[in-house]
PDB file of C-alpha atoms and ligand atoms in Angstrom:
ATOM      1  CA  MET B 250      -3.376  12.672  -6.779  1.00  0.00           C
ATOM      2  CA  GLU B 251      -2.095   9.719  -8.686  1.00  0.00           C
ATOM      3  CA  GLY B 252      -4.897   8.124 -10.719  1.00  0.00           C
ATOM      4  CA  VAL B 253      -7.255  11.040 -10.058  1.00  0.00           C
ATOM      5  CA  THR B 254      -5.858  14.417 -11.113  1.00  0.00           C
ATOM      6  CA  GLU B 255      -5.118  13.102 -14.566  1.00  0.00           C
ATOM      7  CA  GLY B 256      -6.921  12.850 -17.906  1.00  0.00           C
ATOM      8  CA  SER B 257     -10.597  13.712 -17.929  1.00  0.00           C
ATOM      9  CA  PHE B 258     -10.716  14.919 -14.304  1.00  0.00           C
ATOM     10  CA  CYS B 259      -7.972  17.502 -14.918  1.00  0.00           C
ATOM     11  CA  ALA B 260      -9.503  18.609 -18.189  1.00  0.00           C
ATOM     12  CA  VAL B 261     -12.970  19.176 -16.736  1.00  0.00           C
ATOM     13  CA  MET B 262     -11.735  20.811 -13.514  1.00  0.00           C
ATOM     14  CA  SER B 263      -9.611  23.218 -15.571  1.00  0.00           C
ATOM     15  CA  ARG B 264     -12.385  23.981 -18.065  1.00  0.00           C
ATOM     16  CA  ARG B 265     -14.820  24.762 -15.278  1.00  0.00           C
ATOM     17  CA  ALA B 266     -12.218  27.006 -13.585  1.00  0.00           C
ATOM     18  CA  LEU B 267     -12.445  25.011 -10.363  1.00  0.00           C
ATOM     19  CA  VAL B 268      -8.674  25.211  -9.799  1.00  0.00           C
ATOM     20  CA  ARG B 269      -6.061  27.893 -10.433  1.00  0.00           C
ATOM     21  CA  CYS B 270      -2.964  25.737 -10.691  1.00  0.00           C
ATOM     22  CA  TRP B 271      -2.035  22.068 -10.812  1.00  0.00           C
ATOM     23  CA  ILE B 272       0.417  20.030  -8.802  1.00  0.00           C
ATOM     24  CA  THR B 273       0.853  16.897 -10.892  1.00  0.00           C
ATOM     25  CA  PRO B 274       0.813  13.390  -9.448  1.00  0.00           C
ATOM     26  CA  PHE B 275       4.368  12.240  -8.757  1.00  0.00           C
ATOM     27  CA  ILE B 276       6.717  11.262 -11.553  1.00  0.00           C
ATOM     28  CA  ARG B 277       9.031   8.578 -10.179  1.00  0.00           C
ATOM     29  CA  LEU B 278      12.550   8.876 -11.577  1.00  0.00           C
ATOM     30  CA  THR B 279      14.732   5.810 -11.423  1.00  0.00           C
ATOM     31  CA  THR B 280      17.211   5.360 -14.231  1.00  0.00           C
ATOM     32  CA  GLY B 281      17.741   8.460 -16.333  1.00  0.00           C
ATOM     33  CA  VAL B 282      16.404  11.889 -17.136  1.00  0.00           C
ATOM     34  CA  PRO B 283      13.276  11.316 -19.253  1.00  0.00           C
ATOM     35  CA  ARG B 284      13.391  12.737 -22.764  1.00  0.00           C
ATOM     36  CA  LEU B 285      11.741  16.120 -23.221  1.00  0.00           C
ATOM     37  CA  VAL B 286       9.129  14.691 -25.557  1.00  0.00           C
ATOM     38  CA  ARG B 287       8.104  12.137 -22.915  1.00  0.00           C
ATOM     39  CA  LEU B 288       7.905  14.737 -20.172  1.00  0.00           C
ATOM     40  CA  ARG B 289       5.833  17.030 -22.417  1.00  0.00           C
ATOM     41  CA  SER B 290       3.410  14.261 -23.281  1.00  0.00           C
ATOM     42  CA  ARG B 291       3.093  13.115 -19.654  1.00  0.00           C
ATOM     43  CA  LEU B 292       2.343  16.652 -18.482  1.00  0.00           C
ATOM     44  CA  SER B 293       0.177  17.750 -21.385  1.00  0.00           C
ATOM     45  CA  VAL B 294      -3.133  17.252 -19.617  1.00  0.00           C
ATOM     46  CA  CYS B 295      -2.013  19.834 -17.044  1.00  0.00           C
ATOM     47  CA  THR B 296      -0.004  22.164 -19.291  1.00  0.00           C
ATOM     48  CA  ASP B 297      -2.769  22.192 -21.949  1.00  0.00           C
ATOM     49  CA  SER B 298      -5.056  23.797 -19.379  1.00  0.00           C
ATOM     50  CA  GLY B 299      -3.021  26.993 -19.553  1.00  0.00           C
ATOM     51  CA  LEU B 300      -2.830  26.996 -15.742  1.00  0.00           C
ATOM     52  CA  PRO B 301       0.519  27.137 -13.917  1.00  0.00           C
ATOM     53  CA  VAL B 302       1.844  23.626 -13.326  1.00  0.00           C
ATOM     54  CA  ILE B 303       4.016  22.397 -10.476  1.00  0.00           C
ATOM     55  CA  VAL B 304       5.555  19.040 -11.346  1.00  0.00           C
ATOM     56  CA  GLN B 305       5.931  16.599  -8.495  1.00  0.00           C
ATOM     57  CA  VAL B 306       8.970  14.333  -8.673  1.00  0.00           C
ATOM     58  CA  MET B 307      10.046  11.389  -6.572  1.00  0.00           C
ATOM     59  CA  GLY B 308      13.213   9.296  -6.429  1.00  0.00           C
ATOM     60  CA  THR B 309      16.352   8.452  -4.519  1.00  0.00           C
ATOM     61  CA  ASP B 310      19.024  10.015  -6.718  1.00  0.00           C
ATOM     62  CA  GLY B 311      19.166  13.742  -5.985  1.00  0.00           C
ATOM     63  CA  GLY B 312      21.362  14.391  -9.041  1.00  0.00           C
ATOM     64  CA  LEU B 313      18.828  12.717 -11.317  1.00  0.00           C
ATOM     65  CA  LEU B 314      15.968  14.681  -9.797  1.00  0.00           C
ATOM     66  CA  ALA B 315      17.893  17.942 -10.238  1.00  0.00           C
ATOM     67  CA  ALA B 316      18.815  17.169 -13.849  1.00  0.00           C
ATOM     68  CA  THR B 317      15.169  16.364 -14.581  1.00  0.00           C
ATOM     69  CA  ALA B 318      14.117  19.633 -12.955  1.00  0.00           C
ATOM     70  CA  ALA B 319      16.473  21.479 -15.318  1.00  0.00           C
ATOM     71  CA  ARG B 320      14.791  19.809 -18.280  1.00  0.00           C
ATOM     72  CA  LEU B 321      11.304  20.493 -16.936  1.00  0.00           C
ATOM     73  CA  ALA B 322      12.190  24.191 -16.718  1.00  0.00           C
ATOM     74  CA  SER B 323      12.082  24.390 -20.514  1.00  0.00           C
ATOM     75  CA  ILE B 324       8.435  23.257 -20.706  1.00  0.00           C
ATOM     76  CA  SER B 325       6.000  26.109 -21.100  1.00  0.00           C
ATOM     77  CA  GLY B 326       3.591  26.354 -18.167  1.00  0.00           C
ATOM     78  CA  VAL B 327       5.845  24.570 -15.675  1.00  0.00           C
ATOM     79  CA  VAL B 328       6.442  26.957 -12.779  1.00  0.00           C
ATOM     80  CA  GLY B 329       7.754  24.735 -10.012  1.00  0.00           C
ATOM     81  CA  ILE B 330       9.094  21.408  -8.833  1.00  0.00           C
ATOM     82  CA  ASP B 331       7.627  19.663  -5.807  1.00  0.00           C
ATOM     83  CA  LEU B 332       9.621  16.889  -4.161  1.00  0.00           C
ATOM     84  CA  ASN B 333       7.489  14.001  -2.898  1.00  0.00           C
ATOM     85  CA  CYS B 334       8.728  12.828   0.503  1.00  0.00           C
ATOM     86  CA  GLY B 335       5.401  11.620   1.829  1.00  0.00           C
ATOM     87  CA  CYS B 336       4.053   8.757  -0.264  1.00  0.00           C
ATOM     88  CA  PRO B 337       3.301   5.729   1.994  1.00  0.00           C
ATOM     89  CA  SER B 338       2.725   3.176  -0.771  1.00  0.00           C
ATOM     90  CA  PRO B 339       4.532  -0.099   0.059  1.00  0.00           C
ATOM     91  CA  ILE B 340       6.118  -0.286  -3.418  1.00  0.00           C
ATOM     92  CA  VAL B 341       7.433   3.253  -3.163  1.00  0.00           C
ATOM     93  CA  LEU B 342       8.805   2.591   0.331  1.00  0.00           C
ATOM     94  CA  ARG B 343      10.487  -0.643  -0.790  1.00  0.00           C
ATOM     95  CA  ASN B 344      12.232   1.407  -3.475  1.00  0.00           C
ATOM     96  CA  GLY B 345      13.513   3.751  -0.778  1.00  0.00           C
ATOM     97  CA  SER B 346      11.709   6.835  -2.076  1.00  0.00           C
ATOM     98  CA  GLY B 347       8.614   8.903  -1.167  1.00  0.00           C
ATOM     99  CA  GLY B 348       7.891   8.731   2.559  1.00  0.00           C
ATOM    100  CA  ARG B 349      11.063   6.685   3.133  1.00  0.00           C
ATOM    101  CA  MET B 350      13.053   9.887   2.633  1.00  0.00           C
ATOM    102  CA  LEU B 351      11.696  11.220   5.931  1.00  0.00           C
ATOM    103  CA  GLN B 352      14.308   8.940   7.499  1.00  0.00           C
ATOM    104  CA  ASN B 353      16.995  10.892   5.686  1.00  0.00           C
ATOM    105  CA  PRO B 354      16.196  14.586   6.160  1.00  0.00           C
ATOM    106  CA  LYS B 355      19.687  15.657   5.089  1.00  0.00           C
ATOM    107  CA  TRP B 356      18.944  14.085   1.702  1.00  0.00           C
ATOM    108  CA  ILE B 357      15.727  16.124   1.510  1.00  0.00           C
ATOM    109  CA  ARG B 358      17.614  19.350   2.252  1.00  0.00           C
ATOM    110  CA  ASP B 359      20.410  18.587  -0.204  1.00  0.00           C
ATOM    111  CA  THR B 360      18.023  17.529  -2.953  1.00  0.00           C
ATOM    112  CA  LEU B 361      15.912  20.666  -2.598  1.00  0.00           C
ATOM    113  CA  LEU B 362      19.097  22.732  -2.860  1.00  0.00           C
ATOM    114  CA  ALA B 363      20.274  20.743  -5.887  1.00  0.00           C
ATOM    115  CA  ILE B 364      16.905  21.243  -7.628  1.00  0.00           C
ATOM    116  CA  ARG B 365      17.062  24.972  -6.896  1.00  0.00           C
ATOM    117  CA  ASP B 366      20.571  25.116  -8.338  1.00  0.00           C
ATOM    118  CA  ALA B 367      19.658  23.169 -11.465  1.00  0.00           C
ATOM    119  CA  ALA B 368      16.408  25.029 -12.183  1.00  0.00           C
ATOM    120  CA  PRO B 369      16.829  28.528 -10.761  1.00  0.00           C
ATOM    121  CA  THR B 370      13.832  29.921 -12.681  1.00  0.00           C
ATOM    122  CA  LEU B 371      11.403  27.500 -11.018  1.00  0.00           C
ATOM    123  CA  GLY B 372       9.848  27.413  -7.591  1.00  0.00           C
ATOM    124  CA  VAL B 373      10.900  24.549  -5.316  1.00  0.00           C
ATOM    125  CA  SER B 374       8.631  22.937  -2.744  1.00  0.00           C
ATOM    126  CA  VAL B 375       8.285  19.697  -0.822  1.00  0.00           C
ATOM    127  CA  LYS B 376       5.475  17.396   0.261  1.00  0.00           C
ATOM    128  CA  LEU B 377       5.992  15.782   3.665  1.00  0.00           C
ATOM    129  CA  ARG B 378       4.275  13.726   6.316  1.00  0.00           C
ATOM    130  CA  THR B 379       4.962  14.477   9.995  1.00  0.00           C
ATOM    131  CA  GLY B 380       7.388  11.564  10.315  1.00  0.00           C
ATOM    132  CA  PHE B 381       8.017   7.988   9.287  1.00  0.00           C
ATOM    133  CA  GLU B 382       7.227   6.282  12.608  1.00  0.00           C
ATOM    134  CA  ALA B 383       6.199   9.151  14.882  1.00  0.00           C
ATOM    135  CA  PRO B 384       5.364  12.866  14.671  1.00  0.00           C
ATOM    136  CA  GLU B 385       8.216  13.652  17.093  1.00  0.00           C
ATOM    137  CA  GLU B 386      10.498  13.169  14.069  1.00  0.00           C
ATOM    138  CA  MET B 387       9.348  16.594  12.866  1.00  0.00           C
ATOM    139  CA  ARG B 388      11.961  18.038  15.237  1.00  0.00           C
ATOM    140  CA  ASP B 389      14.725  16.443  13.146  1.00  0.00           C
ATOM    141  CA  ILE B 390      13.109  16.829   9.751  1.00  0.00           C
ATOM    142  CA  LEU B 391      11.664  20.330   9.620  1.00  0.00           C
ATOM    143  CA  PRO B 392      14.736  22.390  10.644  1.00  0.00           C
ATOM    144  CA  LEU B 393      16.762  20.682   7.890  1.00  0.00           C
ATOM    145  CA  VAL B 394      13.983  21.310   5.375  1.00  0.00           C
ATOM    146  CA  ALA B 395      13.943  24.985   6.420  1.00  0.00           C
ATOM    147  CA  GLU B 396      17.682  25.225   5.665  1.00  0.00           C
ATOM    148  CA  ALA B 397      16.879  24.655   1.983  1.00  0.00           C
ATOM    149  CA  LYS B 398      14.418  27.590   2.019  1.00  0.00           C
ATOM    150  CA  PRO B 399      11.673  25.931  -0.048  1.00  0.00           C
ATOM    151  CA  ASP B 400       9.043  28.265  -1.488  1.00  0.00           C
ATOM    152  CA  PHE B 401       6.425  26.270   0.379  1.00  0.00           C
ATOM    153  CA  VAL B 402       5.914  23.047   2.269  1.00  0.00           C
ATOM    154  CA  ILE B 403       2.794  20.884   2.134  1.00  0.00           C
ATOM    155  CA  LEU B 404       2.563  18.796   5.286  1.00  0.00           C
ATOM    156  CA  HIS B 405       0.129  15.897   5.719  1.00  0.00           C
ATOM    157  CA  PHE B 406      -0.416  15.482   9.469  1.00  0.00           C
ATOM    158  CA  ARG B 407      -0.186  11.677   9.447  1.00  0.00           C
ATOM    159  CA  THR B 408       3.070   9.761   9.648  1.00  0.00           C
ATOM    160  CA  VAL B 409       3.955   7.222   6.968  1.00  0.00           C
ATOM    161  CA  ARG B 410       3.136   4.388   9.406  1.00  0.00           C
ATOM    162  CA  GLU B 411      -0.298   5.880   9.974  1.00  0.00           C
ATOM    163  CA  ARG B 412      -1.043   5.631   6.248  1.00  0.00           C
ATOM    164  CA  TYR B 413      -4.705   6.787   6.161  1.00  0.00           C
ATOM    165  CA  HIS B 414      -5.743   5.664   9.649  1.00  0.00           C
ATOM    166  CA  GLU B 415      -7.787   7.930  11.818  1.00  0.00           C
ATOM    167  CA  VAL B 416      -5.660  10.228  13.962  1.00  0.00           C
ATOM    168  CA  PRO B 417      -7.724  12.063  16.578  1.00  0.00           C
ATOM    169  CA  GLU B 418      -6.769  15.751  16.709  1.00  0.00           C
ATOM    170  CA  GLY B 419      -4.179  15.168  13.982  1.00  0.00           C
ATOM    171  CA  TRP B 420      -4.261  18.852  13.072  1.00  0.00           C
ATOM    172  CA  ARG B 421      -2.745  19.720  16.462  1.00  0.00           C
ATOM    173  CA  ARG B 422       0.560  18.512  15.037  1.00  0.00           C
ATOM    174  CA  PHE B 423       0.620  21.666  12.945  1.00  0.00           C
ATOM    175  CA  ASP B 424       1.256  23.748  16.076  1.00  0.00           C
ATOM    176  CA  THR B 425       4.627  21.997  16.405  1.00  0.00           C
ATOM    177  CA  ALA B 426       5.258  22.251  12.666  1.00  0.00           C
ATOM    178  CA  ARG B 427       4.515  25.964  12.644  1.00  0.00           C
ATOM    179  CA  ALA B 428       6.911  26.543  15.541  1.00  0.00           C
ATOM    180  CA  LEU B 429       9.634  24.597  13.741  1.00  0.00           C
ATOM    181  CA  LEU B 430       9.037  26.417  10.425  1.00  0.00           C
ATOM    182  CA  PRO B 431       8.368  30.000  11.523  1.00  0.00           C
ATOM    183  CA  ARG B 432       9.391  31.612   8.250  1.00  0.00           C
ATOM    184  CA  THR B 433       8.308  28.971   5.724  1.00  0.00           C
ATOM    185  CA  VAL B 434       5.059  29.102   3.782  1.00  0.00           C
ATOM    186  CA  LEU B 435       3.226  26.105   5.233  1.00  0.00           C
ATOM    187  CA  PHE B 436       0.121  24.374   3.845  1.00  0.00           C
ATOM    188  CA  GLY B 437      -1.737  21.764   5.866  1.00  0.00           C
ATOM    189  CA  SER B 438      -2.997  18.518   4.390  1.00  0.00           C
ATOM    190  CA  GLY B 439      -5.225  15.761   5.705  1.00  0.00           C
ATOM    191  CA  ASP B 440      -8.973  15.130   5.996  1.00  0.00           C
ATOM    192  CA  LEU B 441     -10.035  18.420   4.412  1.00  0.00           C
ATOM    193  CA  PHE B 442     -13.509  17.998   2.990  1.00  0.00           C
ATOM    194  CA  ASP B 443     -15.267  21.256   3.729  1.00  0.00           C
ATOM    195  CA  ALA B 444     -14.265  24.802   2.753  1.00  0.00           C
ATOM    196  CA  LYS B 445     -15.250  26.401   6.067  1.00  0.00           C
ATOM    197  CA  ARG B 446     -13.327  23.840   8.043  1.00  0.00           C
ATOM    198  CA  CYS B 447     -10.268  24.319   5.801  1.00  0.00           C
ATOM    199  CA  LEU B 448     -10.180  27.990   6.731  1.00  0.00           C
ATOM    200  CA  GLU B 449     -10.882  27.380  10.414  1.00  0.00           C
ATOM    201  CA  LEU B 450      -8.090  24.827  10.704  1.00  0.00           C
ATOM    202  CA  SER B 451      -5.582  26.934   8.769  1.00  0.00           C
ATOM    203  CA  ASP B 452      -6.344  29.954  10.958  1.00  0.00           C
ATOM    204  CA  ARG B 453      -6.364  28.043  14.230  1.00  0.00           C
ATOM    205  CA  HIS B 454      -2.956  26.501  13.590  1.00  0.00           C
ATOM    206  CA  GLY B 455      -1.329  29.561  12.027  1.00  0.00           C
ATOM    207  CA  LEU B 456      -0.931  28.007   8.582  1.00  0.00           C
ATOM    208  CA  ASP B 457      -0.622  29.893   5.312  1.00  0.00           C
ATOM    209  CA  GLY B 458      -3.182  27.707   3.588  1.00  0.00           C
ATOM    210  CA  CYS B 459      -4.307  24.169   3.051  1.00  0.00           C
ATOM    211  CA  ALA B 460      -4.103  21.525   0.342  1.00  0.00           C
ATOM    212  CA  PRO B 461      -7.222  19.354   0.093  1.00  0.00           C
ATOM    213  CA  ALA B 462      -6.921  16.135  -1.907  1.00  0.00           C
ATOM    214  CA  ARG B 463      -9.650  13.480  -1.569  1.00  0.00           C
ATOM    215  CA  GLY B 464     -12.153  16.252  -0.854  1.00  0.00           C
ATOM    216  CA  LEU B 465     -11.905  17.290  -4.496  1.00  0.00           C
ATOM    217  CA  MET B 466     -13.432  13.977  -5.489  1.00  0.00           C
ATOM    218  CA  ARG B 467     -16.409  14.551  -3.212  1.00  0.00           C
ATOM    219  CA  THR B 468     -16.709  18.280  -3.854  1.00  0.00           C
ATOM    220  CA  PRO B 469     -14.979  19.301  -7.093  1.00  0.00           C
ATOM    221  CA  ALA B 470     -15.534  23.000  -6.296  1.00  0.00           C
ATOM    222  CA  LEU B 471     -13.749  22.759  -2.929  1.00  0.00           C
ATOM    223  CA  CYS B 472     -10.731  24.918  -3.896  1.00  0.00           C
ATOM    224  CA  ARG B 473     -12.943  27.483  -5.598  1.00  0.00           C
ATOM    225  CA  ASP B 474     -15.184  27.622  -2.504  1.00  0.00           C
ATOM    226  CA  ILE B 475     -12.165  28.119  -0.222  1.00  0.00           C
ATOM    227  CA  GLU B 476     -11.031  31.012  -2.391  1.00  0.00           C
ATOM    228  CA  THR B 477     -14.521  32.572  -2.354  1.00  0.00           C
ATOM    229  CA  LEU B 478     -14.664  32.284   1.444  1.00  0.00           C
ATOM    230  CA  CYS B 479     -11.188  33.826   1.796  1.00  0.00           C
ATOM    231  CA  ARG B 480     -12.338  36.794  -0.231  1.00  0.00           C
ATOM    232  CA  GLY B 481     -15.501  37.113   1.837  1.00  0.00           C
ATOM    233  CA  GLU B 482     -17.584  36.814  -1.320  1.00  0.00           C
ATOM    234  CA  ALA B 483     -20.958  35.117  -1.690  1.00  0.00           C
ATOM    235  CA  CYS B 484     -20.892  31.378  -2.408  1.00  0.00           C
ATOM    236  CA  LEU B 485     -20.944  30.467  -6.087  1.00  0.00           C
ATOM    237  CA  PRO B 486     -23.541  27.985  -7.373  1.00  0.00           C
ATOM    238  CA  LYS B 487     -22.934  24.396  -6.358  1.00  0.00           C
ATOM    239  CA  VAL B 488     -21.492  22.099  -9.013  1.00  0.00           C
ATOM    240  CA  GLU B 489     -24.226  19.600  -9.877  1.00  0.00           C
ATOM    241  CA  ASN B 490     -22.887  16.092  -9.327  1.00  0.00           C
ATOM    242  CA  MET B 491     -24.649  14.515 -12.301  1.00  0.00           C
ATOM    243  CA  ASP B 492     -23.613  17.306 -14.710  1.00  0.00           C
ATOM    244  CA  PHE B 493     -20.022  17.050 -13.557  1.00  0.00           C
ATOM    245  CA  LEU B 494     -19.942  13.257 -13.853  1.00  0.00           C
ATOM    246  CA  ARG B 495     -21.513  13.370 -17.312  1.00  0.00           C
ATOM    247  CA  GLU B 496     -18.883  15.848 -18.465  1.00  0.00           C
ATOM    248  CA  ILE B 497     -16.124  13.637 -17.089  1.00  0.00           C
ATOM    249  CA  ALA B 498     -17.564  10.564 -18.827  1.00  0.00           C
ATOM    250  CA  GLU B 499     -17.882  12.436 -22.136  1.00  0.00           C
ATOM    251  CA  GLU B 500     -14.336  13.752 -21.828  1.00  0.00           C
ATOM    252  CA  ALA B 501     -13.051  10.243 -21.094  1.00  0.00           C
ATOM    253  CA  LEU B 502     -14.879   8.924 -24.187  1.00  0.00           C
ATOM    254  CA  LEU B 503     -13.253  11.643 -26.284  1.00  0.00           C
ATOM    255  CA  ARG B 504      -9.905  10.483 -24.928  1.00  0.00           C
ATOM    256  CA  GLY B 505     -10.611   7.003 -26.225  1.00  0.00           C
ATOM    257  CA  ARG B 506     -11.502   5.395 -22.893  1.00  0.00           C
ATOM    258  CA  THR B 507     -14.048   2.588 -22.877  1.00  0.00           C
ATOM    259  CA  GLN B 508     -14.009   1.271 -19.314  1.00  0.00           C
ATOM    260  CA  THR B 509     -16.238   2.652 -16.570  1.00  0.00           C
ATOM    261  CA  GLY B 510     -13.546   2.320 -13.823  1.00  0.00           C
ATOM    262  CA  PHE B 511     -12.534   5.852 -12.886  1.00  0.00           C
ATOM    263  CA  VAL B 512     -15.892   7.510 -13.625  1.00  0.00           C
ATOM    264  CA  LEU B 513     -17.699   4.915 -11.534  1.00  0.00           C
ATOM    265  CA  GLN B 514     -15.193   5.331  -8.710  1.00  0.00           C
ATOM    266  CA  LEU B 515     -15.778   9.083  -8.802  1.00  0.00           C
ATOM    267  CA  ALA B 516     -19.549   8.555  -8.931  1.00  0.00           C
ATOM    268  CA  GLY B 517     -19.318   6.330  -5.847  1.00  0.00           C
ATOM    269  CA  THR B 518     -17.460   9.060  -3.953  1.00  0.00           C
ATOM    270  CA  MET B 519     -19.689  11.913  -5.129  1.00  0.00           C
ATOM    271  CA  LEU B 520     -23.077  10.244  -4.894  1.00  0.00           C
ATOM    272  CA  GLY B 521     -22.390   7.724  -2.112  1.00  0.00           C
ATOM    273  CA  ARG B 522     -21.997   4.011  -2.805  1.00  0.00           C
ATOM    274  CA  GLU B 523     -25.290   3.248  -1.081  1.00  0.00           C
ATOM    275  CA  SER B 524     -27.295   5.733  -3.114  1.00  0.00           C
ATOM    276  CA  GLU B 525     -29.974   4.727  -5.583  1.00  0.00           C
ATOM    277  CA  ALA B 526     -28.257   6.810  -8.309  1.00  0.00           C
ATOM    278  CA  PHE B 527     -24.936   5.014  -7.862  1.00  0.00           C
ATOM    279  CA  HIS B 528     -26.653   1.643  -7.801  1.00  0.00           C
ATOM    280  CA  ARG B 529     -28.244   2.428 -11.178  1.00  0.00           C
ATOM    281  CA  LEU B 530     -24.943   3.605 -12.690  1.00  0.00           C
ATOM    282  CA  SER B 531     -23.004   0.632 -11.400  1.00  0.00           C
ATOM    283  CA  HIS B 532     -25.007  -1.674 -13.684  1.00  0.00           C
ATOM    284  CA  THR B 533     -23.774  -0.049 -16.895  1.00  0.00           C
ATOM    285  CA  ARG B 534     -21.410  -2.209 -18.927  1.00  0.00           C
ATOM    286  CA  CYS B 535     -19.252   0.314 -20.731  1.00  0.00           C
ATOM    287  CA  LEU B 536     -18.358   3.994 -20.608  1.00  0.00           C
ATOM    288  CA  GLU B 537     -20.720   4.890 -23.420  1.00  0.00           C
ATOM    289  CA  GLU B 538     -23.629   3.336 -21.539  1.00  0.00           C
ATOM    290  CA  LEU B 539     -22.536   5.076 -18.343  1.00  0.00           C
ATOM    291  CA  ALA B 540     -22.339   8.475 -20.072  1.00  0.00           C
ATOM    292  CA  ALA B 541     -25.835   7.954 -21.474  1.00  0.00           C
ATOM    293  CA  ALA B 542     -27.166   7.021 -18.037  1.00  0.00           C
ATOM    294  CA  LEU B 543     -25.800  10.173 -16.424  1.00  0.00           C
TER     295      LEU B 543
HETATM  296  C1  FMN S   3      -5.655   8.450  -4.774  1.00  0.00           C
HETATM  297  C2  FMN S   3      -4.630   9.350  -4.128  1.00  0.00           C
HETATM  298  C3  FMN S   3      -3.488   9.685  -4.833  1.00  0.00           C
HETATM  299  C4  FMN S   3      -2.537  10.522  -4.242  1.00  0.00           C
HETATM  300  N1  FMN S   3      -1.440  10.873  -4.972  1.00  0.00           N
HETATM  301  C5  FMN S   3      -0.559  11.750  -4.443  1.00  0.00           C
HETATM  302  C6  FMN S   3       0.562  12.190  -5.204  1.00  0.00           C
HETATM  303  O1  FMN S   3       0.775  11.802  -6.362  1.00  0.00           O
HETATM  304  N2  FMN S   3       1.403  13.077  -4.616  1.00  0.00           N
HETATM  305  C7  FMN S   3       1.195  13.555  -3.330  1.00  0.00           C
HETATM  306  O2  FMN S   3       1.970  14.373  -2.844  1.00  0.00           O
HETATM  307  N3  FMN S   3       0.174  13.132  -2.599  1.00  0.00           N
HETATM  308  C8  FMN S   3      -0.705  12.264  -3.112  1.00  0.00           C
HETATM  309  N4  FMN S   3      -1.773  11.855  -2.349  1.00  0.00           N
HETATM  310  C9  FMN S   3      -1.887  12.343  -0.947  1.00  0.00           C
HETATM  311  C10 FMN S   3      -2.712  13.623  -0.856  1.00  0.00           C
HETATM  312  O3  FMN S   3      -2.024  14.664  -1.523  1.00  0.00           O
HETATM  313  C11 FMN S   3      -2.966  14.054   0.591  1.00  0.00           C
HETATM  314  O4  FMN S   3      -1.784  14.425   1.226  1.00  0.00           O
HETATM  315  C12 FMN S   3      -3.633  12.990   1.430  1.00  0.00           C
HETATM  316  O5  FMN S   3      -4.619  12.283   0.701  1.00  0.00           O
HETATM  317  C13 FMN S   3      -4.324  13.612   2.661  1.00  0.00           C
HETATM  318  O6  FMN S   3      -5.205  14.613   2.278  1.00  0.00           O
HETATM  319  P1  FMN S   3      -6.808  14.371   2.126  1.00  0.00           P
HETATM  320  O7  FMN S   3      -7.267  13.760   3.415  1.00  0.00           O
HETATM  321  O8  FMN S   3      -7.345  15.755   1.871  1.00  0.00           O
HETATM  322  O9  FMN S   3      -7.002  13.432   0.983  1.00  0.00           O
HETATM  323  C14 FMN S   3      -2.729  11.014  -2.908  1.00  0.00           C
HETATM  324  C15 FMN S   3      -3.881  10.644  -2.209  1.00  0.00           C
HETATM  325  C16 FMN S   3      -4.822   9.832  -2.797  1.00  0.00           C
HETATM  326  C17 FMN S   3      -6.055   9.469  -2.000  1.00  0.00           C
END
């Protein structure tokens, strides 16, 4: 998640063993293959964790994406490339990338194949939404994606037009997706906030797994809890919100941050913006004060 699974959040989640691998926020490629030193520095927060890292890339030039994948293959810890074809941000769409690529499924297939060719030691996957305008577009998109034989597909049930609007029974769209991708490892995405529900939905719609996103900001242990449930093991102790937030704030201070922005945003999501605790924190003037208040 751009602006979330970066810096202090990544460091603390990794340290607390709340995740087993990272998919980075997207790296948008426009003009040339970034230098190795730049790629290394950009990815260091993930690669430093020692966990396997899948690097998400986005762009319009398949050759550029493939050449970048080849360079990424030389970075220790990088195990895969994920192609972003789902981002609904207006800027990204204006540039013709992200979710816009759903209107050009042949490009998606060809780019996945080009990435595979250029970086044969890495896994190749793709992040999709169910369509640009309408979920019926899955019938055109998914068979072409399957032709590229990605290692897995993460599918967010909304279309690009639906952005983050409520879609009643959105998960039903996975029945169609599953039928169109019978032999592809398929992970569902969208509105996953609770471990039990993640498993229920994956099972009900015949998926191989699920990929929660915003839920990690509310419940940092969500992935760990899903894994525990899958194994049929007893629940592990809950992550205490205040402890977690304090650790994030301290980590951000160590990284030279001074502004409360991200930590306060996370506190609002974890504690609830109406809560007394959040109200108290929101009056702090700098990160140091916020860390002390936590
Ligand atoms: C702040 C934010 C940043 C995101 N950044 C990315 C990104 O870089 N790459 C990506 O594939 N999806 C990104 N997403 C989309 C999520 O991966 C996910 O598909 C979507 O939020 C729906 O899942 P959720 O309801 O569990 O959050 C982002 C979502 C949010 C809220």
